[in-house]
CSV table of N, CA and C in Angstrom, one decimal:
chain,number,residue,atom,x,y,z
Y,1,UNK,N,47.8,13.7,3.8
Y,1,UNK,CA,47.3,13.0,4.9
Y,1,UNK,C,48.2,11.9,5.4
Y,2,UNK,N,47.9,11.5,6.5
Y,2,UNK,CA,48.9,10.3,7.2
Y,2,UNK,C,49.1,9.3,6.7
Y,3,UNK,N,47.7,9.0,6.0
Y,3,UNK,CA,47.7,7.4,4.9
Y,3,UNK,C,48.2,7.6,3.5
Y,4,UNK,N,48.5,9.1,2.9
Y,4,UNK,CA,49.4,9.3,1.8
Y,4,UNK,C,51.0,9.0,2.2
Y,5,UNK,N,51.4,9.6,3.4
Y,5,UNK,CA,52.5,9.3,3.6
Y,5,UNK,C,53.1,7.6,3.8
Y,6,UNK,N,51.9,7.0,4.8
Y,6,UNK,CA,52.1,5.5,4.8
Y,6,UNK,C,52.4,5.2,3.5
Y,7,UNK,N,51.3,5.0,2.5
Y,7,UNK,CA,52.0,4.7,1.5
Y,7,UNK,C,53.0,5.2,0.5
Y,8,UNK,N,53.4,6.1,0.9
Y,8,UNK,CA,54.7,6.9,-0.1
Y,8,UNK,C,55.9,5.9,0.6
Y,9,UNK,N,55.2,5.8,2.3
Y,9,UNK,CA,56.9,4.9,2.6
Y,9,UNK,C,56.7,3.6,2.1
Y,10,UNK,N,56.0,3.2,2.5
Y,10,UNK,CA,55.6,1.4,2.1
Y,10,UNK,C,55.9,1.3,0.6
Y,11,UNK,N,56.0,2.6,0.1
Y,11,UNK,CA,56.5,2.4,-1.8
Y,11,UNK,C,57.4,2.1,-1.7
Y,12,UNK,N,58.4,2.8,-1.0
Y,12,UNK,CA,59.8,2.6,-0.8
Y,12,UNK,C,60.5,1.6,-0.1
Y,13,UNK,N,59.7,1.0,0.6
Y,13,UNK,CA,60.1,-0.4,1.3
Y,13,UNK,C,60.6,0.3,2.9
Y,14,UNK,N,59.8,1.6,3.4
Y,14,UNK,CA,60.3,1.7,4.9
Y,14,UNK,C,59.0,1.7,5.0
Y,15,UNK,N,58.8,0.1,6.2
Y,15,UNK,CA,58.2,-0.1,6.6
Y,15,UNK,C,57.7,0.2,7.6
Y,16,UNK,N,58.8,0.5,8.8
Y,16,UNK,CA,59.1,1.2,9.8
Y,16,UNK,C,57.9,2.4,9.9
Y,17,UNK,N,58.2,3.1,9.1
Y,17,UNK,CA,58.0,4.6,9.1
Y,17,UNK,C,56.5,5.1,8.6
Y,18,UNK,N,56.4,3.8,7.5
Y,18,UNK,CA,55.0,3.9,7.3
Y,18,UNK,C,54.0,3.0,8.2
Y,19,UNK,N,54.5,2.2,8.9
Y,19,UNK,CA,53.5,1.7,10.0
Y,19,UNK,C,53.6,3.1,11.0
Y,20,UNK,N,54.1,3.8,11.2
Y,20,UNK,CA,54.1,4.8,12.1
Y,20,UNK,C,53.0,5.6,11.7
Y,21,UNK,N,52.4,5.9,10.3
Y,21,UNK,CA,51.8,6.9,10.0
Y,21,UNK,C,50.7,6.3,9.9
Y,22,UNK,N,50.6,4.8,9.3
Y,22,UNK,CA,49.2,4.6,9.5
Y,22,UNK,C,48.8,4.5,11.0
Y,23,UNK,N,49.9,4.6,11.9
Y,23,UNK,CA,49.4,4.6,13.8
Y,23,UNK,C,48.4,5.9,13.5
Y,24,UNK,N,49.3,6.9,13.0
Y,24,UNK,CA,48.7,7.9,12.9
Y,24,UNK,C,47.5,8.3,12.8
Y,25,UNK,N,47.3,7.8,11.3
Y,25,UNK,CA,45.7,7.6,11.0
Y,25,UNK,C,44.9,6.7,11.6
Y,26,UNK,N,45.1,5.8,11.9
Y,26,UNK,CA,44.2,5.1,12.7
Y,26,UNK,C,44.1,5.8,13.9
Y,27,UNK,N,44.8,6.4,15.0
Y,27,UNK,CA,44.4,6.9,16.2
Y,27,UNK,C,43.7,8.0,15.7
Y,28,UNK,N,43.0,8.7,14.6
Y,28,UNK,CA,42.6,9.9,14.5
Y,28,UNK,C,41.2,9.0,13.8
Y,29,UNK,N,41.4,8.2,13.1
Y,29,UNK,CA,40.2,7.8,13.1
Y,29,UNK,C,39.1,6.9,14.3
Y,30,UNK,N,40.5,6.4,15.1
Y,30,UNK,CA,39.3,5.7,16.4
Y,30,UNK,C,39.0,7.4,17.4
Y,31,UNK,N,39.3,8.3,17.5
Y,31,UNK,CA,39.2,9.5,17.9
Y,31,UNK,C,37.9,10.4,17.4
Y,32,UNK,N,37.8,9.6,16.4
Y,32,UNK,CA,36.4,10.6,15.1
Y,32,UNK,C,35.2,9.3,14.9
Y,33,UNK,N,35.6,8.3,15.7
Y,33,UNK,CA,34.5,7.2,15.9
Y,33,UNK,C,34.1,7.1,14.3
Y,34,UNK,N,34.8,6.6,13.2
Y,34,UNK,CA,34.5,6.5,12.4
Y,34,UNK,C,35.1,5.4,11.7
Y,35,UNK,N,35.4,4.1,12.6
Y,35,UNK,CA,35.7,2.8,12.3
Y,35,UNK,C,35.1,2.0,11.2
Y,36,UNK,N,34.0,2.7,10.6
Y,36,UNK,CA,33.4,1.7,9.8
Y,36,UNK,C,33.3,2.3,8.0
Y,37,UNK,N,34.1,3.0,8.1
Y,37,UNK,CA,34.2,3.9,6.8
Y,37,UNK,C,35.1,3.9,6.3
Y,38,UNK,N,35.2,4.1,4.4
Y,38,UNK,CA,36.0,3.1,3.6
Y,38,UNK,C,37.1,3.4,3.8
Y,39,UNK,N,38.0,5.0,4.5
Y,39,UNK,CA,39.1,5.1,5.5
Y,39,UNK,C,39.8,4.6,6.0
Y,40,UNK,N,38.7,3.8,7.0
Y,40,UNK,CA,39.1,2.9,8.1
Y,40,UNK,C,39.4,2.0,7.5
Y,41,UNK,N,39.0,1.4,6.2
Y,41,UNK,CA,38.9,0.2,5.6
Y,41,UNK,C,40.4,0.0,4.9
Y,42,UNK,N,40.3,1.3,4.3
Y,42,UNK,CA,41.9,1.4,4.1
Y,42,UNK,C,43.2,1.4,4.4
Y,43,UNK,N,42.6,2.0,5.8
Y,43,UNK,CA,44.1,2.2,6.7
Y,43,UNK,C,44.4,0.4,7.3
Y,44,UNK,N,43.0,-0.1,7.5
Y,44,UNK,CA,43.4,-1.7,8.2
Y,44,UNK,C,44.2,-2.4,7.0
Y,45,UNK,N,43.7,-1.8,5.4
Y,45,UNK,CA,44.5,-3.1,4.9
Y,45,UNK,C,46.1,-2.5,4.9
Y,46,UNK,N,46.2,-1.5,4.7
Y,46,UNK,CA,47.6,-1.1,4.6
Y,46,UNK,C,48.4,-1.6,5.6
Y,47,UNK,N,47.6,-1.7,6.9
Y,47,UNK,CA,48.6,-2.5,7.8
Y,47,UNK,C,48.8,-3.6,8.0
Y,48,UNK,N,47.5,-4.2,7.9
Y,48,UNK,CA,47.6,-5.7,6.9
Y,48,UNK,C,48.5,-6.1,6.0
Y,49,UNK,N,49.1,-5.2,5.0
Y,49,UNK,CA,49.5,-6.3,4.2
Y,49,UNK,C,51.4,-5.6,4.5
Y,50,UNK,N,51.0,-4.3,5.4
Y,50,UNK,CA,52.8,-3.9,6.2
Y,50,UNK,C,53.0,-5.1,7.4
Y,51,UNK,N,52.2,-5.8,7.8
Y,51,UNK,CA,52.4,-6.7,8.9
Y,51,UNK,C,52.7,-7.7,7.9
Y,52,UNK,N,51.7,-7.9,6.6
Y,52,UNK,CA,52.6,-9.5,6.0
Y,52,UNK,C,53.9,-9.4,5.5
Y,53,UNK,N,54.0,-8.2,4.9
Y,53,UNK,CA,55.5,-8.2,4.5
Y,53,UNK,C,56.5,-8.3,5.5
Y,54,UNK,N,55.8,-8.1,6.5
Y,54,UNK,CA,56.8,-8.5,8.2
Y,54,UNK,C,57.4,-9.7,8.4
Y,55,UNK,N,56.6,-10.7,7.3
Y,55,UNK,CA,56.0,-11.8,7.5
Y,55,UNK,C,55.5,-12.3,9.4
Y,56,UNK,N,54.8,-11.0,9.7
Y,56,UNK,CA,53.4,-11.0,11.0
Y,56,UNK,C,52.4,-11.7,10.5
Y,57,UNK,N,52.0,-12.5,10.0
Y,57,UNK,CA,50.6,-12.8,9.5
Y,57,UNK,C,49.8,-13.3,10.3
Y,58,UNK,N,49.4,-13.3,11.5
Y,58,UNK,CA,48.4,-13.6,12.5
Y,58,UNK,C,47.8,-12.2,12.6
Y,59,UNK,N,48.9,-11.3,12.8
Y,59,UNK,CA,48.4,-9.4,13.1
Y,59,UNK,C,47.8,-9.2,11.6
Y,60,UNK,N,48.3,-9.6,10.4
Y,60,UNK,CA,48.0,-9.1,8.8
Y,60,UNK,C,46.7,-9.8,8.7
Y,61,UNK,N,46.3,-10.7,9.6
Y,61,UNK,CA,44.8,-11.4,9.5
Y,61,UNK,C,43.9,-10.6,10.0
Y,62,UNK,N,44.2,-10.2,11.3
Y,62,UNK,CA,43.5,-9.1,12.5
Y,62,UNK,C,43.4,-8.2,11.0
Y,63,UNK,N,43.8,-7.5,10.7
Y,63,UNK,CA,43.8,-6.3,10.1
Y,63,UNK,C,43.1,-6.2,9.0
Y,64,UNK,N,43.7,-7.5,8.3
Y,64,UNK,CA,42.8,-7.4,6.7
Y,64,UNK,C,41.4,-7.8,6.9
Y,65,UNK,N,41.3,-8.6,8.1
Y,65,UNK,CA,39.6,-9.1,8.3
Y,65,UNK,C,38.8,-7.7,8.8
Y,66,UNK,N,39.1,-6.9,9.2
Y,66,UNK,CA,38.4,-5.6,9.9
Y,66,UNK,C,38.5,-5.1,8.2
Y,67,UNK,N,39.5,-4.9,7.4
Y,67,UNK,CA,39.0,-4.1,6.4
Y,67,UNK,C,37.9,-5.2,5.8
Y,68,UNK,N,38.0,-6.3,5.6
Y,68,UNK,CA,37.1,-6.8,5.3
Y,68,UNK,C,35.9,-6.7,5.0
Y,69,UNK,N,35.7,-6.9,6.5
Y,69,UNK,CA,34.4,-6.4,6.9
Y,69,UNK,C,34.0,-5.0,6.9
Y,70,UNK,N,34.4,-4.1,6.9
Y,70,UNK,CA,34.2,-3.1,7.0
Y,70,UNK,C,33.6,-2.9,5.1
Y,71,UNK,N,34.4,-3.3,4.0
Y,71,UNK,CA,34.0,-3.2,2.9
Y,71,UNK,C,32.6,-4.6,2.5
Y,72,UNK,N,32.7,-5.6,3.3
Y,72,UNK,CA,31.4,-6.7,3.4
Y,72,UNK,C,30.0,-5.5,3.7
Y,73,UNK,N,30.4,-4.8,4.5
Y,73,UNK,CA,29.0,-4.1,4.9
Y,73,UNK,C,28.8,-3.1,4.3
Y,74,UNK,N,29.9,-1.9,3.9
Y,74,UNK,CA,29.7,-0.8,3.1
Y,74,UNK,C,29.1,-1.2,1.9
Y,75,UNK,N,29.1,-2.8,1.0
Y,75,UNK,CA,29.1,-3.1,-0.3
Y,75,UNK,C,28.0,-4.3,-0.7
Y,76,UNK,N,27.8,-4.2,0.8
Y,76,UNK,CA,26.6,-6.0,0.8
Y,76,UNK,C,27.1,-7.0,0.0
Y,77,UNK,N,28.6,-7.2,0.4
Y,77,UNK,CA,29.3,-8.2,0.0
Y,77,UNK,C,29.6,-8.6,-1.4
Y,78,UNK,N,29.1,-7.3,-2.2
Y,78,UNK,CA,29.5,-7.5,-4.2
Y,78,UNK,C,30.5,-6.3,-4.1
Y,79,UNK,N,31.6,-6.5,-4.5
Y,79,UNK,CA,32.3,-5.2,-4.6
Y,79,UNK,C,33.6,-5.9,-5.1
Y,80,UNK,N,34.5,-5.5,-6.1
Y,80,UNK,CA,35.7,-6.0,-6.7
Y,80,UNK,C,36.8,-6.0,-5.7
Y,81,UNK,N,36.8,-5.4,-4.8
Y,81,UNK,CA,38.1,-5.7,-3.7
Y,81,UNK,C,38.0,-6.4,-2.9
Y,82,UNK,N,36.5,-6.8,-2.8
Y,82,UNK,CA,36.2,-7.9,-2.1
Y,82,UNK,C,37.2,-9.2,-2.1
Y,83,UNK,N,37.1,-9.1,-3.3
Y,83,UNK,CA,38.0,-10.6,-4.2
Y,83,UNK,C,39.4,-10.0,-3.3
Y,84,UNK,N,39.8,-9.2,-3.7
Y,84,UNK,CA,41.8,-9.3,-3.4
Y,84,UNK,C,42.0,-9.6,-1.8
Y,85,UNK,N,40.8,-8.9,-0.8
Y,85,UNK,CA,40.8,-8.8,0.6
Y,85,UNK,C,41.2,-10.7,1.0
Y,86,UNK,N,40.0,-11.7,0.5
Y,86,UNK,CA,40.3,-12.8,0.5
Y,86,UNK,C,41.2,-13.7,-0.3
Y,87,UNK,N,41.9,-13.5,-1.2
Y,87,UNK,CA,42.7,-13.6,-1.7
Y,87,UNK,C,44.4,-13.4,-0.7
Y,88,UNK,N,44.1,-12.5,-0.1
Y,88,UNK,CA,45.3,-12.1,0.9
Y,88,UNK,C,45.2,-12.7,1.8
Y,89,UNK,N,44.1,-12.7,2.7
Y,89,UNK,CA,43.8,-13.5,3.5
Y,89,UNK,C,44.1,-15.1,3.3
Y,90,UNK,N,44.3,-15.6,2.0
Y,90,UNK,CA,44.1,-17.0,1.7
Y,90,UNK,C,45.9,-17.2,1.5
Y,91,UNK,N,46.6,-16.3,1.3
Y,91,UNK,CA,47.9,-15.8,1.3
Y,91,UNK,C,48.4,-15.8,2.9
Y,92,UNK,N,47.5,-15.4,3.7
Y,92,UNK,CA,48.5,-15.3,4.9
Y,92,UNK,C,48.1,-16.4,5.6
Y,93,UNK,N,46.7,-17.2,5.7
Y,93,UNK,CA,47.1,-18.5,6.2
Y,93,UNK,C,47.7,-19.8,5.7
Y,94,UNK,N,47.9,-19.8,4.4
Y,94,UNK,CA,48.9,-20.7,3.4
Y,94,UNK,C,50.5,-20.5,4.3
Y,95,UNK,N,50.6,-19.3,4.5
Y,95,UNK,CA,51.9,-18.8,5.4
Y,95,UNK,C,52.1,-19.5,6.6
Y,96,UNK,N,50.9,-19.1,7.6
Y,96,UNK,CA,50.5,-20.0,8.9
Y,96,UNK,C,50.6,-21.7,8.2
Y,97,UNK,N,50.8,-22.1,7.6
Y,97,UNK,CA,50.4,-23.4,7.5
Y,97,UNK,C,49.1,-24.0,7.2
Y,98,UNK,N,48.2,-22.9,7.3
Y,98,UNK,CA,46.9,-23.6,7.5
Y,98,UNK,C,46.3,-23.3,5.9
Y,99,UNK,N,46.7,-24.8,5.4
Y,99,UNK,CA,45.9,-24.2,4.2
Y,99,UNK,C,44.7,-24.6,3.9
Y,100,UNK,N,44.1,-25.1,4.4
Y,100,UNK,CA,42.4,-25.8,4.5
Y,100,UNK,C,41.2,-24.3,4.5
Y,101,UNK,N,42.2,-23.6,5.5
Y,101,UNK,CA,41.5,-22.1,5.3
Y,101,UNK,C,41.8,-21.2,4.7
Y,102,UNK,N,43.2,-21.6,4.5
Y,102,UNK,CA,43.3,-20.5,3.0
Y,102,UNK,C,42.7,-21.2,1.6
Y,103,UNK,N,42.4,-22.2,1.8
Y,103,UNK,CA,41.9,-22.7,0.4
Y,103,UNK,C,40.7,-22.0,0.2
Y,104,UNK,N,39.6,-22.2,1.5
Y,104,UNK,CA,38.5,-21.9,1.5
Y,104,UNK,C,38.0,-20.5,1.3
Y,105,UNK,N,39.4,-19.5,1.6
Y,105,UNK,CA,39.1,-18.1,1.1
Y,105,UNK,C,39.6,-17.9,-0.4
Y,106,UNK,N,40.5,-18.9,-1.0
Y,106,UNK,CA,40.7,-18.8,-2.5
Y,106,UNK,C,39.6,-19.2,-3.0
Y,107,UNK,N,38.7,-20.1,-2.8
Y,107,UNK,CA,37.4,-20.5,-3.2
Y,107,UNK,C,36.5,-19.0,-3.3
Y,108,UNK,N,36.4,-18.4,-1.9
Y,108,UNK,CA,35.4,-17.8,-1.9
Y,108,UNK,C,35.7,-16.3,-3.4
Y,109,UNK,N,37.2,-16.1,-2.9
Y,109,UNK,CA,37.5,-15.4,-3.6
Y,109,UNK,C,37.1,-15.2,-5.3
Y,110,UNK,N,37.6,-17.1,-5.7
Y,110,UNK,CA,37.1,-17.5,-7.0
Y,110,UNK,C,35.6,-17.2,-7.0
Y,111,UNK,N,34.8,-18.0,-6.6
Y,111,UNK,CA,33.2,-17.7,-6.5
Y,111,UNK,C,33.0,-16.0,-6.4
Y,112,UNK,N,33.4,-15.1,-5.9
Y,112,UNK,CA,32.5,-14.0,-5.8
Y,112,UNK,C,33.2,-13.5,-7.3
Y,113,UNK,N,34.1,-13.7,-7.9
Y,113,UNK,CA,35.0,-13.4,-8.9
Y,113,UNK,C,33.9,-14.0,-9.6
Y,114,UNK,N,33.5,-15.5,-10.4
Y,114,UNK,CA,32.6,-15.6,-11.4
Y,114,UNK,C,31.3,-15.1,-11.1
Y,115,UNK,N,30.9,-15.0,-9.9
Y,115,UNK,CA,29.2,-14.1,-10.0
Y,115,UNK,C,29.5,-12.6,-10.1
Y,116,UNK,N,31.0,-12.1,-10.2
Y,116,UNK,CA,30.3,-10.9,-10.6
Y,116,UNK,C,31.3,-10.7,-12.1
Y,117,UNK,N,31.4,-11.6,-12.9
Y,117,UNK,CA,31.6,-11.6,-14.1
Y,117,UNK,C,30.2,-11.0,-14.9
Protein backbone atom coordinates (compact mmCIF):
# COMPACT_ATOMS: atom_id res chain seq x y z
CA UNK A 1 0.00 0.00 0.00
CA UNK A 2 0.96 3.72 -0.41
CA UNK A 3 1.49 4.20 3.42
CA UNK A 4 3.86 1.03 3.39
CA UNK A 5 5.89 2.68 0.93
CA UNK A 6 5.79 6.19 2.76
CA UNK A 7 7.18 4.62 5.40
CA UNK A 8 9.86 2.38 3.77
CA UNK A 9 11.02 5.96 2.43
CA UNK A 10 10.78 8.04 5.62
CA UNK A 11 13.00 4.86 6.96
CA UNK A 12 15.47 5.84 4.83
CA UNK A 13 15.42 9.49 5.30
CA UNK A 14 13.71 10.35 1.54
CA UNK A 15 11.44 12.42 2.57
CA UNK A 16 10.66 13.75 -0.74
CA UNK A 17 9.28 10.55 -1.96
CA UNK A 18 7.55 9.43 0.98
CA UNK A 19 5.54 12.64 1.31
CA UNK A 20 4.54 11.84 -2.26
CA UNK A 21 3.05 8.49 -1.28
CA UNK A 22 1.36 9.57 1.67
CA UNK A 23 -0.31 12.35 -1.09
CA UNK A 24 -1.12 9.16 -2.39
CA UNK A 25 -3.00 7.75 0.32
CA UNK A 26 -4.51 10.48 1.46
CA UNK A 27 -6.13 11.50 -1.96
CA UNK A 28 -7.58 7.83 -2.04
CA UNK A 29 -8.78 8.15 1.30
CA UNK A 30 -10.49 11.65 0.92
CA UNK A 31 -11.94 9.83 -2.44
CA UNK A 32 -13.47 6.71 -0.12
CA UNK A 33 -14.88 9.45 2.42
CA UNK A 34 -13.26 7.70 5.07
CA UNK A 35 -11.43 10.62 7.02
CA UNK A 36 -12.21 9.43 10.21
CA UNK A 37 -10.70 6.00 10.35
CA UNK A 38 -7.57 4.78 12.06
CA UNK A 39 -6.03 4.99 8.25
CA UNK A 40 -6.69 8.26 8.06
CA UNK A 41 -5.29 8.66 11.42
CA UNK A 42 -2.23 7.24 10.28
CA UNK A 43 -1.52 8.70 7.18
CA UNK A 44 -1.99 12.49 9.07
CA UNK A 45 0.62 11.53 11.55
CA UNK A 46 3.08 10.26 9.10
CA UNK A 47 2.87 13.61 7.56
CA UNK A 48 3.00 15.29 10.60
CA UNK A 49 5.92 14.20 11.83
CA UNK A 50 7.50 14.21 7.59
CA UNK A 51 6.59 17.99 7.89
CA UNK A 52 8.51 18.20 11.47
CA UNK A 53 11.51 16.68 10.22
CA UNK A 54 11.12 19.56 7.52
CA UNK A 55 11.33 21.41 10.46
CA UNK A 56 7.38 22.74 8.89
CA UNK A 57 5.93 22.71 12.19
CA UNK A 58 2.83 24.83 11.78
CA UNK A 59 1.83 22.10 8.70
CA UNK A 60 3.20 19.10 11.39
CA UNK A 61 0.53 20.74 13.88
CA UNK A 62 -2.31 20.83 11.06
CA UNK A 63 -1.59 17.21 10.60
CA UNK A 64 -0.89 15.66 13.96
CA UNK A 65 -4.07 17.43 15.43
CA UNK A 66 -6.45 15.67 12.72
CA UNK A 67 -4.72 12.41 13.68
CA UNK A 68 -5.46 13.45 16.93
CA UNK A 69 -8.51 13.70 16.82
CA UNK A 70 -9.39 11.31 14.76
CA UNK A 71 -7.86 8.67 17.49
CA UNK A 72 -9.68 11.23 20.48
CA UNK A 73 -12.94 9.90 18.95
CA UNK A 74 -12.16 6.42 17.69
CA UNK A 75 -10.84 5.82 21.55
CA UNK A 76 -12.99 8.24 23.88
CA UNK A 77 -9.84 9.83 24.61
CA UNK A 78 -7.98 6.60 26.64
CA UNK A 79 -5.76 5.02 24.21
CA UNK A 80 -1.77 4.72 24.59
CA UNK A 81 -0.92 6.88 21.39
CA UNK A 82 -2.87 9.28 22.73
CA UNK A 83 0.11 10.16 24.99
CA UNK A 84 2.89 10.34 21.94
CA UNK A 85 0.22 12.42 19.50
CA UNK A 86 0.58 15.24 22.45
CA UNK A 87 3.77 14.79 23.27
CA UNK A 88 4.70 15.72 19.43
CA UNK A 89 2.60 18.24 19.45
CA UNK A 90 4.26 19.73 22.62
CA UNK A 91 7.58 19.18 20.46
CA UNK A 92 6.43 21.15 17.62
CA UNK A 93 5.23 24.22 19.48
CA UNK A 94 8.49 24.29 21.85
CA UNK A 95 9.93 24.66 18.04
CA UNK A 96 7.45 27.63 17.21
CA UNK A 97 8.53 29.20 20.35
CA UNK A 98 5.47 28.79 22.00
CA UNK A 99 6.12 27.00 24.92
CA UNK A 100 3.22 27.80 27.29
CA UNK A 101 1.43 25.44 24.82
CA UNK A 102 3.61 23.01 24.42
CA UNK A 103 3.91 22.74 28.15
CA UNK A 104 0.24 22.37 28.36
CA UNK A 105 0.28 19.32 25.93
CA UNK A 106 3.33 17.81 27.92
CA UNK A 107 1.05 18.11 30.96
CA UNK A 108 -1.81 16.58 29.26
CA UNK A 109 0.31 14.05 27.88
CA UNK A 110 1.81 13.38 31.57
CA UNK A 111 -1.85 13.27 33.02
CA UNK A 112 -3.41 10.83 30.57
CA UNK A 113 -0.05 8.74 31.04
CA UNK A 114 -0.67 8.42 35.04
CA UNK A 115 -4.54 7.69 34.66
CA UNK A 116 -3.98 5.10 32.54
CA UNK A 117 -1.19 3.52 34.59
Amino acid sequence: SYCCLAAAYANIDNINESMNYCSKASSIMLNKNIEDSSSAGKIYKMIGILYYNLGSYNEAIVNLKKALNILLKLHNGKHIDIIEFYHLLGQCLFKLDKYEQGRKHYDKALGLYSEMR
